[in-house]
Amino acid sequence: MRENGDRAVRPDETEVRWLDEHESEAWMSLAGLVIRLPQMLEAQLQRDADLTFFEYSVLAALSEAPKRTLRMSRLAGLTNGSLSRLSHVVKRMEKRGFVFRELDPDDGRYTNALLTDQGCAKVVEAAPGHVAAVRTLVIDALERKQLADLKDIGDRVMKRVVPEGPFLP
Amino acid sequence: MRENGDRAVRPDETEVRWLDEHESEAWMSLAGLVIRLPQMLEAQLQRDADLTFFEYSVLAALSEAPKRTLRMSRLAGLTNGSLSRLSHVVKRMEKRGFVFRELDPDDGRYTNALLTDQGCAKVVEAAPGHVAAVRTLVIDALERKQLADLKDIGDRVMKRVVPEGPFLP
DNA sequence: GAAGATTGATTGTTCAATCTTG
DNA sequence: CAAGATTGAACAATCAATCTTC
């Protein structure tokens, strides 16, 4: 199965509209951001909590879910990962004792991922450092107005990148 | 050698300032963006040009450099990658005939990466599709005003993430 | 048969160690 | 010895194929 419901960016190449100076500057700035910021957050989590950003996202999402439980497919959507990637990661974290899986009793097609007490303790331990990093690198770097602008901009782009929304309703 | 000159995000954990609702919304939006957007661009380049985004960045940077030449360390900075990663990638692309390396004649500590004609043809071939994807997913999703805001926001965050600047002067 | 989920193989990235040059 | 660069091993992500359940 392909990700994103078989939707892909297949640009029409008949006529190329190159980026003007302003567009290019904005894109260069964003390009640096989308590459470097994850690297930094990844490094902080890896060093201080021995977790990847994706692993942290999985634990965090589960910790906020009712009964600390989410279907694999929904969890993948929430954490911006593919189902395949999630499956591998959950298997690893299962060995570490942070999560476990069970077939949905009502519908055997679904698999539920559940957070263990140990996994919960792990997020609680890792969260402060991660949040502090996010604050230092992003939040505190921006004015309150910019924060609002950023949300609008992010939402707009996400509507193009993931039209169906990051999580299935 | 560690990346980023041994600078790391080591937050002070004595007191945690959690994110309020507005901060959290902005961060969630940005988090989705920094993960999903690269995935999309990666997929487009991989499918249409058999290049990773990083490989494309390397070729693009070289194509715009004087004499199609850049030092490895400077090229790593420009492409937001580590020197180690760049070294591996350049080796692969050398085999593909897109680039080659030579020791700096003046100072043997430096290695120069050079773009071949074939490599140049490759960027020229790949660029339209990539630019179209950037336009579709980002540029055309935003108002002109937002584009300017985005650049300011990106620059501000980058100043925190990479204080020394993405490329060494 | 379709959707959710898993798997194994391939490929790419990271990390620490190493080598070289000035 | 410090900075630039490379290497190989360990690890993570991707892709296509497969399996299961309804």
Coordinates of N, CA and C in Angstrom, one line a residue, chain B residues 43-124:
Chain B
A43 N 9.6 12.2 -2.0 CA 8.9 11.3 -2.8 C 8.9 11.7 -4.2
Q44 N 8.7 13.0 -4.5 CA 8.6 13.5 -5.8 C 9.9 13.3 -6.5
L45 N 11.0 13.7 -5.8 CA 12.3 13.6 -6.4 C 12.8 12.2 -6.7
Q46 N 12.5 11.3 -5.7 CA 12.8 9.9 -5.8 C 12.1 9.3 -7.0
R47 N 10.9 9.6 -7.2 CA 10.1 9.0 -8.2 C 10.4 9.5 -9.6
D48 N 10.6 10.9 -9.7 CA 10.7 11.5 -11.0 C 12.2 11.6 -11.4
A49 N 13.1 11.6 -10.5 CA 14.5 11.8 -10.8 C 15.5 10.9 -10.2
D50 N 15.0 10.0 -9.4 CA 15.9 9.0 -8.7 C 16.9 9.8 -7.9
L51 N 16.5 10.8 -7.2 CA 17.4 11.6 -6.3 C 16.7 11.8 -5.0
T52 N 17.6 11.8 -3.9 CA 17.0 12.2 -2.6 C 17.0 13.7 -2.6
F53 N 16.3 14.3 -1.6 CA 16.3 15.7 -1.5 C 17.7 16.3 -1.2
F54 N 18.4 15.5 -0.4 CA 19.8 15.9 -0.1 C 20.7 15.9 -1.4
E55 N 20.6 14.8 -2.1 CA 21.4 14.7 -3.4 C 21.0 15.8 -4.3
Y56 N 19.7 16.1 -4.4 CA 19.3 17.3 -5.3 C 20.0 18.6 -4.8
S57 N 19.9 18.8 -3.5 CA 20.5 20.0 -2.9 C 22.0 20.1 -3.2
V58 N 22.7 19.0 -3.2 CA 24.1 19.0 -3.5 C 24.3 19.4 -4.9
L59 N 23.6 18.8 -5.8 CA 23.8 19.1 -7.2 C 23.4 20.6 -7.5
A60 N 22.3 21.0 -6.9 CA 21.8 22.4 -7.1 C 22.8 23.4 -6.6
A61 N 23.4 23.1 -5.4 CA 24.4 24.0 -4.8 C 25.6 24.1 -5.7
L62 N 26.1 23.0 -6.2 CA 27.2 23.0 -7.1 C 27.0 23.7 -8.4
S63 N 25.8 23.5 -8.9 CA 25.4 24.1 -10.2 C 25.4 25.7 -10.1
E64 N 25.2 26.2 -8.9 CA 25.2 27.6 -8.8 C 26.5 28.2 -8.3
A65 N 27.5 27.3 -8.0 CA 28.7 27.8 -7.5 C 29.7 28.2 -8.6
P66 N 30.6 29.1 -8.4 CA 31.6 29.5 -9.3 C 32.4 28.2 -9.7
K67 N 32.6 28.1 -11.0 CA 33.3 26.9 -11.6 C 32.7 25.6 -11.1
R68 N 31.4 25.6 -10.8 CA 30.7 24.4 -10.3 C 31.5 23.7 -9.3
T69 N 32.1 24.4 -8.4 CA 33.0 23.8 -7.4 C 32.8 24.4 -6.0
L70 N 32.8 23.5 -5.0 CA 32.7 23.9 -3.7 C 33.5 23.0 -2.8
R71 N 34.0 23.5 -1.7 CA 34.7 22.7 -0.7 C 33.6 21.8 0.0
M72 N 34.1 20.6 0.3 CA 33.1 19.7 1.0 C 32.5 20.3 2.2
S73 N 33.3 20.9 3.1 CA 32.8 21.5 4.3 C 31.7 22.6 4.0
R74 N 32.0 23.4 3.1 CA 31.1 24.5 2.7 C 29.8 23.9 2.1
L75 N 30.0 22.9 1.3 CA 28.9 22.3 0.6 C 28.0 21.6 1.7
A76 N 28.6 21.0 2.7 CA 27.8 20.4 3.8 C 26.9 21.5 4.5
G77 N 27.5 22.6 4.7 CA 26.8 23.7 5.4 C 25.7 24.2 4.5
L78 N 25.9 24.4 3.2 CA 24.9 24.9 2.3 C 23.7 23.9 2.2
T79 N 24.0 22.7 2.3 CA 22.9 21.7 2.1 C 22.3 21.1 3.4
N80 N 22.7 21.8 4.5 CA 22.2 21.4 5.8 C 22.5 19.9 6.1
G81 N 23.6 19.5 5.7 CA 23.9 18.1 6.1 C 25.3 18.0 6.8
S82 N 25.5 16.9 7.4 CA 26.8 16.7 8.1 C 27.9 16.3 7.0
L83 N 29.1 16.6 7.4 CA 30.2 16.3 6.5 C 30.3 14.8 6.2
S84 N 30.0 14.0 7.2 CA 30.0 12.6 7.0 C 29.0 12.1 6.0
R85 N 27.8 12.6 6.2 CA 26.7 12.3 5.3 C 27.1 12.7 3.8
L86 N 27.6 13.9 3.7 CA 28.0 14.4 2.4 C 29.0 13.5 1.8
S87 N 30.0 13.1 2.6 CA 31.0 12.3 2.1 C 30.5 11.0 1.4
H88 N 29.6 10.4 2.2 CA 29.0 9.1 1.7 C 28.2 9.4 0.4
V89 N 27.4 10.5 0.4 CA 26.6 10.8 -0.7 C 27.4 11.2 -2.0
V90 N 28.4 11.9 -1.8 CA 29.3 12.3 -2.9 C 30.0 11.1 -3.5
K91 N 30.3 10.2 -2.6 CA 30.9 8.9 -3.2 C 30.0 8.2 -4.1
R92 N 28.7 8.1 -3.6 CA 27.7 7.4 -4.4 C 27.5 8.2 -5.8
M93 N 27.4 9.5 -5.7 CA 27.1 10.3 -6.9 C 28.3 10.3 -7.8
E94 N 29.5 10.1 -7.2 CA 30.7 10.0 -8.0 C 30.6 8.8 -8.9
K95 N 30.1 7.7 -8.3 CA 29.9 6.5 -9.1 C 28.9 6.7 -10.2
R96 N 27.9 7.5 -10.0 CA 26.9 7.8 -11.0 C 27.4 8.8 -12.0
G97 N 28.5 9.3 -11.8 CA 29.1 10.3 -12.8 C 28.6 11.7 -12.7
F98 N 28.0 12.1 -11.6 CA 27.4 13.4 -11.4 C 28.4 14.4 -10.9
V99 N 29.3 13.9 -10.1 CA 30.3 14.8 -9.5 C 31.7 14.1 -9.4
F100 N 32.7 14.8 -9.1 CA 34.0 14.2 -8.7 C 34.7 15.1 -7.7
R101 N 35.7 14.5 -7.1 CA 36.4 15.2 -6.1 C 37.9 15.4 -6.4
E102 N 38.5 16.4 -5.9 CA 39.9 16.6 -6.0 C 40.4 17.4 -4.8
L103 N 41.6 17.1 -4.4 CA 42.3 17.8 -3.3 C 42.5 19.2 -3.8
D104 N 42.3 20.2 -2.9 CA 42.6 21.6 -3.2 C 44.1 21.7 -3.5
P105 N 44.5 22.1 -4.7 CA 45.9 22.2 -5.0 C 46.7 23.1 -4.1
D106 N 46.0 24.2 -3.6 CA 46.7 25.2 -2.7 C 46.8 24.7 -1.3
D107 N 45.8 23.9 -0.8 CA 45.9 23.5 0.6 C 45.3 22.1 0.7
G108 N 46.1 21.1 0.8 CA 45.7 19.7 0.8 C 44.8 19.3 1.8
R109 N 44.5 20.2 2.8 CA 43.5 19.8 3.8 C 42.1 19.8 3.3
Y110 N 41.9 20.6 2.3 CA 40.5 20.8 1.7 C 40.3 19.8 0.5
T111 N 39.1 19.4 0.4 CA 38.7 18.6 -0.8 C 37.6 19.4 -1.5
N112 N 37.8 19.6 -2.8 CA 36.7 20.2 -3.6 C 35.8 19.2 -4.3
A113 N 34.6 19.5 -4.3 CA 33.6 18.7 -5.1 C 33.3 19.5 -6.3
L114 N 33.3 18.8 -7.4 CA 33.0 19.5 -8.7 C 31.8 18.8 -9.4
L115 N 31.0 19.6 -10.1 CA 29.9 19.0 -10.8 C 30.3 18.7 -12.3
T116 N 30.0 17.5 -12.7 CA 30.3 17.1 -14.1 C 29.2 17.6 -15.0
D117 N 29.4 17.5 -16.3 CA 28.4 17.9 -17.3 C 27.2 17.0 -17.1
Q118 N 27.4 15.8 -16.9 CA 26.3 14.8 -16.7 C 25.5 15.2 -15.4
G119 N 26.3 15.6 -14.4 CA 25.6 16.0 -13.2 C 24.8 17.3 -13.4
C120 N 25.3 18.2 -14.2 CA 24.6 19.4 -14.5 C 23.3 19.1 -15.3
A121 N 23.5 18.2 -16.2 CA 22.3 17.8 -17.0 C 21.2 17.2 -16.1
K122 N 21.7 16.5 -15.1 CA 20.7 15.9 -14.1 C 19.9 16.9 -13.4
V123 N 20.6 17.9 -12.9 CA 19.9 19.0 -12.1 C 18.9 19.7 -13.0
V124 N 19.4 20.0 -14.2 CA 18.5 20.7 -15.2 C 17.2 19.9 -15.5

